[in-house]
Amino acid sequence: MTDKPSEGHRPEPEGSSIPDEAWEKFVQDAARDRDSVPKEPSARARMVTERLRQQDARGETPEGWRTGPAWQEMNGRAARRRRRWAIVGVPLAVAVAVVALRPSLIPGDPFGTATASPKGAAASPLPAETTAPTAAPGAADPAIPTRARPFAGSPAERWAEGEAGIALPKATQVGSLSKGQVEQALQQTRKLLVDANLDPATLRGERPETALGVIEPRQTELLDLLTTALRKPDKDHDPLWMFSRFDPAEVRLAGDAVKTRGRMTFKAGEHASVVVHADYTFVYPLAREGSTEVARTIIRRVLDVELSDPAKYQVTPGKITVQRYDQEIGNSACSVYDGYLHPEFDSSMPTGAPATGPTTDPYDRSKDIDADRVEGCGTVSRT
C-alpha cells in the first residue's frame, strides 16, 4: 500500500536536486495563490450588479418594498381628464436583492453604511430655473424625512422656499402694451400662484380671495365653477383644479416651508395682449397630530393667463384671463372629491381607489404636463 503525500511533504524520487527549503516555499506560495483566486459570481449576481450599475449611471435609486404614495392628475380645462395613483407593492425578491447589495437603502440604515449628505448641501440652493430641464433630477440621498428635516431624501431640499421660488422675468413692452402693463400681468399671475398654493389660509381650506380677485370678472363660467367647487366640492367641481388645500383636522404642514421650483415666461398674444406662461412645482411636507412621521405631497401647476389692452378690447383693466390651468398632483388618495388633498403615510393603509395606471416621477419637470396623459390611477416613483 502506498501512502498519498500529505500537504507540506513531497516524495523524494531518486536524483532529486530540489532543496527542502525551496520545496517548502513552493508549497506555501501555492496554497496562498489558491486561496486568492477570484470566484466567478453567479449569473443572478452579475445580472443584479449590472442593473444597479446602469441605474447609478442614470442617477436613479432602486425602488424599495413600497413604491410610494398616491399620484393624482387633473386637467382643469373644458375636457377634464383625471389620473390618480395609489400605493402598490414591489416583488419581495427584487427588494431583497437590492438591499443585499446596497444595504444603505434600508430605512434607518441598520448596518451603518449610508453616507450622510454634507451639511452644506441643503444650504446651497439650486440656481433659478430659466429653461425647461432636459431630464428628471437625480436621486437624492436615501434619508427619511423628519419634522426637523422634512425635505430629506427629496430633490426639493435644495429648492427655493415659498414665494422666493416664483421669480418674475424682466418685463418689456409687448405690442401696444407698455412695460408697466406687462409687469402688471406678471405680478397678477404671481399673486394668483401665491394665494392659490402658498397662503396658509388657502392651505387650510379657506376661500382664496386674492387669487379669485385677480381673475377677469367677465370670465363668469370659470368663476362660477370655482365658487361652486369651494362651496360644495364634487367630482365635477373640484377646487383642487386651481387651489392646494388640506384638511386641518387630518394633517398640518411639517415646519413652515413649502418648496417651490419653476419658471415664468411671456409673449405677445393674439388679442393685443400679453400671454404669461407659468409652470411651477410645489412640495408640501405634512404630518399628523401626535406623530413624527412626515409625508410629502407634490403638485405641479401650469397656467396660461392673458392680459389684453383695455384700449382695444372690452376687458377689466389690470385683470387677467385664465386660458389654461393644468395640474399633476402626487401623493393624494384617489377618487376622493371632498375638496382636500389626502396624503398617504407609509405607516397607514392606502385609501381611495386602487392603482391602475403607470408609474410617474413627480419631480420630473422635463416633460409637458399633457405628455402621455391617460385616464385612471397610477403610482409615483418617489415623494
Short mmCIF file of C-alpha atoms in Angstrom, two decimals:
data_model
loop_
_atom_site.label_atom_id
_atom_site.label_comp_id
_atom_site.label_asym_id
_atom_site.label_seq_id
_atom_site.Cartn_x
_atom_site.Cartn_y
_atom_site.Cartn_z
CA MET A 1 0.00 0.00 0.00
CA THR A 2 1.28 3.43 -0.91
CA ASP A 3 0.52 6.48 1.27
CA LYS A 4 -0.51 9.66 -0.53
CA PRO A 5 1.85 12.51 0.16
CA SER A 6 0.39 14.99 2.65
CA GLU A 7 0.47 18.75 2.15
CA GLY A 8 3.89 20.09 3.10
CA HIS A 9 5.62 16.80 2.35
CA ARG A 10 6.98 15.74 -1.02
CA PRO A 11 8.03 12.36 -2.37
CA GLU A 12 11.71 12.25 -2.99
CA PRO A 13 12.42 10.47 -6.24
CA GLU A 14 15.88 9.40 -6.91
CA GLY A 15 18.12 12.07 -8.20
CA SER A 16 16.03 14.95 -6.82
CA SER A 17 18.08 18.11 -6.61
CA ILE A 18 15.48 20.50 -5.08
CA PRO A 19 16.48 21.58 -1.57
CA ASP A 20 13.94 21.15 1.25
CA GLU A 21 13.76 24.93 1.88
CA ALA A 22 12.81 25.61 -1.77
CA TRP A 23 10.09 22.94 -1.69
CA GLU A 24 8.56 24.37 1.48
CA LYS A 25 8.41 27.84 -0.10
CA PHE A 26 6.76 26.39 -3.22
CA VAL A 27 4.06 24.67 -1.17
CA GLN A 28 3.27 27.83 0.85
CA ASP A 29 3.06 30.03 -2.26
CA ALA A 30 0.78 27.56 -4.00
CA ALA A 31 -1.61 27.44 -1.05
CA ARG A 32 -1.73 31.23 -0.81
CA ASP A 33 -2.37 31.65 -4.54
CA ARG A 34 -5.16 29.08 -4.44
CA ASP A 35 -6.95 30.97 -1.66
CA SER A 36 -6.70 34.30 -3.51
CA VAL A 37 -8.12 33.13 -6.83
CA PRO A 38 -11.25 35.26 -7.53
CA LYS A 39 -14.50 33.34 -7.52
CA GLU A 40 -16.81 33.69 -10.52
CA PRO A 41 -20.05 35.43 -9.45
CA SER A 42 -23.33 33.69 -10.12
CA ALA A 43 -25.44 34.63 -13.15
CA ARG A 44 -28.03 36.30 -10.87
CA ALA A 45 -25.39 38.29 -9.02
CA ARG A 46 -23.97 39.53 -12.32
CA MET A 47 -27.47 40.49 -13.50
CA VAL A 48 -28.32 42.46 -10.34
CA THR A 49 -24.93 44.16 -10.27
CA GLU A 50 -25.28 45.25 -13.90
CA ARG A 51 -28.79 46.59 -13.27
CA LEU A 52 -27.57 48.63 -10.32
CA ARG A 53 -24.63 49.92 -12.35
CA GLN A 54 -26.99 51.11 -15.07
CA GLN A 55 -29.30 52.74 -12.51
CA ASP A 56 -26.38 54.57 -10.91
CA ALA A 57 -25.30 55.81 -14.34
CA ARG A 58 -28.79 57.24 -14.88
CA GLY A 59 -28.90 58.78 -11.41
CA GLU A 60 -31.73 56.54 -10.25
CA THR A 61 -32.33 54.90 -6.90
CA PRO A 62 -33.78 51.38 -6.89
CA GLU A 63 -37.29 51.04 -5.52
CA GLY A 64 -37.81 49.77 -2.01
CA TRP A 65 -40.55 47.50 -0.72
CA ARG A 66 -43.11 50.17 -1.44
CA THR A 67 -43.03 52.45 -4.44
CA GLY A 68 -44.58 55.36 -2.69
CA PRO A 69 -47.87 57.06 -2.04
CA ALA A 70 -50.54 58.10 -4.49
CA TRP A 71 -50.28 60.23 -7.55
CA GLN A 72 -53.17 62.33 -8.86
CA GLU A 73 -53.61 64.31 -12.08
CA MET A 74 -56.48 66.54 -13.14
CA ASN A 75 -56.99 68.72 -16.16
CA GLY A 76 -58.77 71.97 -15.37
CA ARG A 77 -59.75 72.84 -18.93
CA ALA A 78 -63.03 72.03 -20.68
CA ALA A 79 -62.03 68.42 -21.37
CA ARG A 80 -61.18 67.36 -17.84
CA ARG A 81 -59.41 64.06 -17.52
CA ARG A 82 -58.21 62.70 -14.22
CA ARG A 83 -55.27 60.46 -13.45
CA ARG A 84 -54.64 59.38 -9.88
CA TRP A 85 -52.25 56.99 -8.24
CA ALA A 86 -52.31 54.64 -5.25
CA ILE A 87 -49.60 52.63 -3.48
CA VAL A 88 -48.59 49.29 -4.98
CA GLY A 89 -46.07 46.72 -3.77
CA VAL A 90 -42.75 45.62 -5.27
CA PRO A 91 -41.94 41.88 -5.54
CA LEU A 92 -40.06 40.90 -2.39
CA ALA A 93 -37.34 39.03 -4.29
CA VAL A 94 -36.35 42.23 -6.07
CA ALA A 95 -36.27 44.23 -2.86
CA VAL A 96 -34.12 41.64 -1.09
CA ALA A 97 -31.66 41.56 -3.98
CA VAL A 98 -31.31 45.35 -3.89
CA VAL A 99 -30.86 45.52 -0.13
CA ALA A 100 -28.30 42.74 -0.18
CA LEU A 101 -26.09 44.76 -2.50
CA ARG A 102 -26.93 48.23 -1.18
CA PRO A 103 -27.95 47.89 2.48
CA SER A 104 -27.91 51.66 2.95
CA LEU A 105 -31.29 51.69 1.17
CA ILE A 106 -32.97 50.11 4.21
CA PRO A 107 -34.77 52.83 6.21
CA GLY A 108 -32.70 53.77 9.22
CA ASP A 109 -29.51 52.24 7.75
CA PRO A 110 -29.17 49.47 10.38
CA PHE A 111 -25.76 48.43 9.04
CA GLY A 112 -24.33 51.93 9.25
CA THR A 113 -23.31 52.05 5.59
CA ALA A 114 -25.14 55.16 4.44
CA THR A 115 -23.11 58.22 3.63
CA ALA A 116 -24.54 61.35 5.18
CA SER A 117 -25.09 64.35 2.93
CA PRO A 118 -22.75 67.26 3.52
CA LYS A 119 -24.21 69.74 5.95
CA GLY A 120 -23.93 72.44 3.32
CA ALA A 121 -25.99 70.58 0.71
CA ALA A 122 -29.37 71.78 1.97
CA ALA A 123 -27.99 75.31 2.42
CA SER A 124 -26.84 75.52 -1.22
CA PRO A 125 -29.99 76.20 -3.24
CA LEU A 126 -30.13 75.40 -6.93
CA PRO A 127 -29.92 78.32 -9.35
CA ALA A 128 -33.24 79.53 -10.67
CA GLU A 129 -34.85 77.50 -13.44
CA THR A 130 -34.67 79.58 -16.62
CA THR A 131 -35.38 76.90 -19.24
CA ALA A 132 -37.15 73.56 -19.26
CA PRO A 133 -34.99 70.81 -17.71
CA THR A 134 -33.81 68.07 -20.04
CA ALA A 135 -34.27 65.25 -17.52
CA ALA A 136 -35.66 64.45 -14.10
CA PRO A 137 -33.47 65.44 -11.13
CA GLY A 138 -31.06 62.77 -9.94
CA ALA A 139 -31.68 60.61 -6.93
CA ALA A 140 -31.33 62.33 -3.57
CA ASP A 141 -29.77 60.70 -0.53
CA PRO A 142 -32.00 57.98 0.98
CA ALA A 143 -32.62 59.88 4.21
CA ILE A 144 -36.01 59.62 5.90
CA PRO A 145 -37.92 62.93 6.25
CA THR A 146 -38.46 64.21 9.78
CA ARG A 147 -40.13 67.26 11.28
CA ALA A 148 -36.69 68.81 11.73
CA ARG A 149 -35.71 68.00 8.13
CA PRO A 150 -38.98 67.47 6.21
CA PHE A 151 -37.39 67.53 2.75
CA ALA A 152 -34.71 64.94 3.47
CA GLY A 153 -34.37 62.43 0.66
CA SER A 154 -36.10 64.77 -1.82
CA PRO A 155 -34.67 66.84 -4.70
CA ALA A 156 -36.72 69.70 -3.27
CA GLU A 157 -34.33 70.04 -0.34
CA ARG A 158 -32.26 72.41 -2.49
CA TRP A 159 -35.21 74.26 -3.98
CA ALA A 160 -36.23 77.77 -3.01
CA GLU A 161 -38.79 78.29 -0.25
CA GLY A 162 -42.26 79.62 -0.90
CA GLU A 163 -42.58 82.90 -2.76
CA ALA A 164 -38.82 83.08 -3.29
CA GLY A 165 -39.23 80.31 -5.84
CA ILE A 166 -41.56 82.41 -8.00
CA ALA A 167 -39.17 84.88 -9.61
CA LEU A 168 -40.50 87.16 -12.32
CA PRO A 169 -38.75 87.74 -15.65
CA LYS A 170 -37.83 91.30 -16.57
CA ALA A 171 -40.81 92.99 -18.18
CA THR A 172 -40.55 94.59 -21.62
CA GLN A 173 -43.04 96.28 -23.93
CA VAL A 174 -45.19 93.80 -25.90
CA GLY A 175 -47.07 95.22 -28.90
CA SER A 176 -49.37 98.00 -27.75
CA LEU A 177 -48.86 97.05 -24.11
CA SER A 178 -46.34 99.08 -22.18
CA LYS A 179 -43.60 97.67 -19.98
CA GLY A 180 -45.73 98.63 -16.99
CA GLN A 181 -48.74 96.69 -18.27
CA VAL A 182 -46.61 93.61 -18.89
CA GLU A 183 -45.19 93.94 -15.38
CA GLN A 184 -48.76 94.11 -14.08
CA ALA A 185 -49.63 90.86 -15.89
CA LEU A 186 -46.62 89.15 -14.34
CA GLN A 187 -47.42 90.45 -10.86
CA GLN A 188 -51.08 89.37 -11.09
CA THR A 189 -50.03 85.89 -12.20
CA ARG A 190 -47.68 85.70 -9.24
CA LYS A 191 -50.45 86.78 -6.86
CA LEU A 192 -52.69 84.03 -8.18
CA LEU A 193 -49.98 81.38 -7.74
CA VAL A 194 -49.01 82.53 -4.25
CA ASP A 195 -52.54 82.78 -2.89
CA ALA A 196 -53.64 79.52 -4.54
CA ASN A 197 -50.67 77.40 -3.46
CA LEU A 198 -48.73 79.04 -0.61
CA ASP A 199 -51.06 81.17 1.51
CA PRO A 200 -51.61 79.47 4.91
CA ALA A 201 -55.33 80.30 4.88
CA THR A 202 -55.80 78.68 1.47
CA LEU A 203 -53.82 75.62 2.52
CA ARG A 204 -56.13 75.02 5.48
CA GLY A 205 -59.23 75.28 3.29
CA GLU A 206 -60.27 78.93 3.46
CA ARG A 207 -61.55 80.88 0.46
CA PRO A 208 -58.64 82.24 -1.68
CA GLU A 209 -59.99 85.75 -2.14
CA THR A 210 -56.81 87.24 -3.61
CA ALA A 211 -56.49 84.57 -6.29
CA LEU A 212 -60.15 84.91 -7.27
CA GLY A 213 -59.84 88.69 -7.25
CA VAL A 214 -57.18 88.90 -9.97
CA ILE A 215 -59.28 86.92 -12.50
CA GLU A 216 -61.23 88.85 -15.15
CA PRO A 217 -64.79 89.28 -13.78
CA ARG A 218 -66.19 88.60 -17.26
CA GLN A 219 -64.82 85.06 -17.01
CA THR A 220 -68.07 84.07 -15.36
CA GLU A 221 -68.04 80.37 -16.31
CA LEU A 222 -64.69 79.80 -14.61
CA LEU A 223 -65.54 81.91 -11.56
CA ASP A 224 -68.89 80.15 -11.12
CA LEU A 225 -67.19 76.76 -11.34
CA LEU A 226 -64.58 77.70 -8.75
CA THR A 227 -67.17 79.24 -6.43
CA THR A 228 -69.28 76.07 -6.57
CA ALA A 229 -66.18 73.91 -6.07
CA LEU A 230 -65.19 75.83 -2.94
CA ARG A 231 -68.72 75.77 -1.51
CA LYS A 232 -69.77 72.23 -2.44
CA PRO A 233 -66.95 70.19 -3.99
CA ASP A 234 -67.62 67.06 -6.01
CA LYS A 235 -66.15 65.16 -8.94
CA ASP A 236 -67.24 67.81 -11.46
CA HIS A 237 -66.48 70.81 -9.25
CA ASP A 238 -63.12 70.29 -7.60
CA PRO A 239 -61.26 73.24 -6.03
CA LEU A 240 -58.02 71.26 -6.31
CA TRP A 241 -58.01 72.09 -10.03
CA MET A 242 -56.82 75.56 -9.02
CA PHE A 243 -56.05 75.55 -5.28
CA SER A 244 -53.94 73.50 -2.86
CA ARG A 245 -55.99 72.58 0.22
CA PHE A 246 -55.50 70.18 3.14
CA ASP A 247 -57.99 69.23 5.82
CA PRO A 248 -56.61 70.79 9.05
CA ALA A 249 -58.35 68.07 11.06
CA GLU A 250 -56.23 65.49 9.24
CA VAL A 251 -52.76 66.99 8.57
CA ARG A 252 -50.69 70.11 9.08
CA LEU A 253 -47.54 71.40 7.44
CA ALA A 254 -44.40 69.90 8.97
CA GLY A 255 -42.48 73.12 9.53
CA ASP A 256 -43.03 76.49 7.93
CA ALA A 257 -41.65 75.95 4.44
CA VAL A 258 -43.16 74.84 1.14
CA LYS A 259 -40.55 74.23 -1.55
CA THR A 260 -41.11 75.82 -4.96
CA ARG A 261 -39.43 75.46 -8.33
CA GLY A 262 -40.39 76.61 -11.82
CA ARG A 263 -40.32 79.46 -14.26
CA MET A 264 -42.47 82.17 -15.80
CA THR A 265 -42.29 83.47 -19.36
CA PHE A 266 -44.36 85.82 -21.54
CA LYS A 267 -45.03 86.51 -25.19
CA ALA A 268 -47.36 88.51 -27.41
CA GLY A 269 -50.91 87.20 -27.61
CA GLU A 270 -53.47 87.35 -30.42
CA HIS A 271 -55.78 89.92 -28.82
CA ALA A 272 -53.49 92.93 -28.39
CA SER A 273 -52.33 91.11 -25.30
CA VAL A 274 -49.50 89.54 -23.41
CA VAL A 275 -49.76 85.85 -22.56
CA VAL A 276 -47.97 84.71 -19.41
CA HIS A 277 -46.96 81.06 -19.07
CA ALA A 278 -46.26 79.78 -15.55
CA ASP A 279 -45.01 76.28 -14.74
CA TYR A 280 -44.28 75.55 -11.07
CA THR A 281 -43.97 72.55 -8.77
CA PHE A 282 -44.82 72.87 -5.07
CA VAL A 283 -43.69 70.33 -2.45
CA TYR A 284 -45.67 70.19 0.80
CA PRO A 285 -44.28 68.33 3.87
CA LEU A 286 -47.12 67.10 6.06
CA ALA A 287 -47.57 65.46 9.43
CA ARG A 288 -50.46 64.23 11.55
CA GLU A 289 -51.17 65.37 15.08
CA GLY A 290 -49.14 63.43 17.63
CA SER A 291 -46.98 61.69 15.02
CA THR A 292 -43.38 62.29 13.98
CA GLU A 293 -43.89 60.71 10.54
CA VAL A 294 -43.66 63.10 7.59
CA ALA A 295 -45.20 62.59 4.14
CA ARG A 296 -44.88 64.86 1.12
CA THR A 297 -47.44 65.89 -1.49
CA ILE A 298 -46.07 67.26 -4.78
CA ILE A 299 -48.18 69.47 -7.05
CA ARG A 300 -47.17 70.76 -10.45
CA ARG A 301 -49.33 73.54 -11.87
CA VAL A 302 -49.24 75.04 -15.36
CA LEU A 303 -51.08 78.31 -16.01
CA ASP A 304 -51.53 80.37 -19.16
CA VAL A 305 -53.09 83.76 -18.49
CA GLU A 306 -53.69 86.72 -20.77
CA LEU A 307 -53.88 90.45 -20.20
CA SER A 308 -55.38 92.39 -23.12
CA ASP A 309 -55.07 96.06 -23.99
CA PRO A 310 -58.19 97.75 -22.47
CA ALA A 311 -57.96 100.41 -25.16
CA LYS A 312 -58.72 97.79 -27.82
CA TYR A 313 -60.82 95.15 -26.03
CA GLN A 314 -63.66 95.20 -23.51
CA VAL A 315 -61.72 93.93 -20.51
CA THR A 316 -61.33 94.98 -16.91
CA PRO A 317 -58.04 96.88 -16.63
CA GLY A 318 -55.45 95.00 -14.59
CA LYS A 319 -57.38 91.70 -14.51
CA ILE A 320 -56.09 88.52 -16.12
CA THR A 321 -57.99 85.96 -18.16
CA VAL A 322 -57.13 82.34 -17.39
CA GLN A 323 -56.67 80.42 -20.63
CA ARG A 324 -55.32 77.16 -19.23
CA TYR A 325 -54.93 75.56 -15.81
CA ASP A 326 -53.49 72.06 -15.63
CA GLN A 327 -52.39 70.11 -12.60
CA GLU A 328 -50.48 66.99 -11.65
CA ILE A 329 -50.79 66.02 -8.00
CA GLY A 330 -48.60 63.38 -6.42
CA ASN A 331 -49.48 61.62 -3.15
CA SER A 332 -53.17 62.13 -2.58
CA ALA A 333 -55.85 59.48 -2.25
CA CYS A 334 -57.62 58.59 -5.49
CA SER A 335 -61.32 59.09 -6.17
CA VAL A 336 -61.87 61.35 -3.18
CA TYR A 337 -63.70 64.56 -4.08
CA ASP A 338 -64.20 66.41 -0.82
CA GLY A 339 -62.10 69.39 -1.86
CA TYR A 340 -58.99 68.38 0.10
CA LEU A 341 -55.72 66.64 -0.69
CA HIS A 342 -55.23 63.46 1.36
CA PRO A 343 -51.57 62.41 1.56
CA GLU A 344 -50.71 58.77 2.18
CA PHE A 345 -48.34 57.86 5.02
CA ASP A 346 -46.13 54.77 4.98
CA SER A 347 -47.43 53.67 8.37
CA SER A 348 -51.06 53.69 7.23
CA MET A 349 -53.04 51.56 4.84
CA PRO A 350 -53.70 53.22 1.46
CA THR A 351 -57.10 54.84 0.97
CA GLY A 352 -59.07 55.66 -2.14
CA ALA A 353 -59.22 53.72 -5.40
CA PRO A 354 -56.55 51.13 -6.30
CA ALA A 355 -53.80 51.92 -8.80
CA THR A 356 -54.43 51.11 -12.46
CA GLY A 357 -52.05 53.43 -14.33
CA PRO A 358 -48.31 53.82 -14.89
CA THR A 359 -45.54 54.89 -12.53
CA THR A 360 -44.55 58.57 -12.73
CA ASP A 361 -41.82 60.73 -11.20
CA PRO A 362 -43.48 63.80 -9.65
CA TYR A 363 -40.17 65.70 -9.69
CA ASP A 364 -39.69 65.31 -13.44
CA ARG A 365 -40.25 68.76 -14.94
CA SER A 366 -38.67 67.90 -18.30
CA LYS A 367 -41.96 66.81 -19.90
CA ASP A 368 -45.02 68.86 -20.64
CA ILE A 369 -47.82 68.27 -18.21
CA ASP A 370 -50.02 66.96 -21.02
CA ALA A 371 -47.49 64.37 -22.21
CA ASP A 372 -48.81 60.79 -22.25
CA ARG A 373 -51.97 61.82 -20.41
CA VAL A 374 -54.11 58.79 -19.63
CA GLU A 375 -57.20 58.00 -17.64
CA GLY A 376 -57.01 56.12 -14.38
CA CYS A 377 -54.78 55.81 -11.36
CA GLY A 378 -51.06 55.11 -11.21
CA THR A 379 -48.09 55.26 -8.84
CA VAL A 380 -45.37 57.79 -8.06
CA SER A 381 -41.79 56.55 -8.08
CA ARG A 382 -40.81 58.78 -5.13
CA THR A 383 -42.06 61.58 -2.93
#
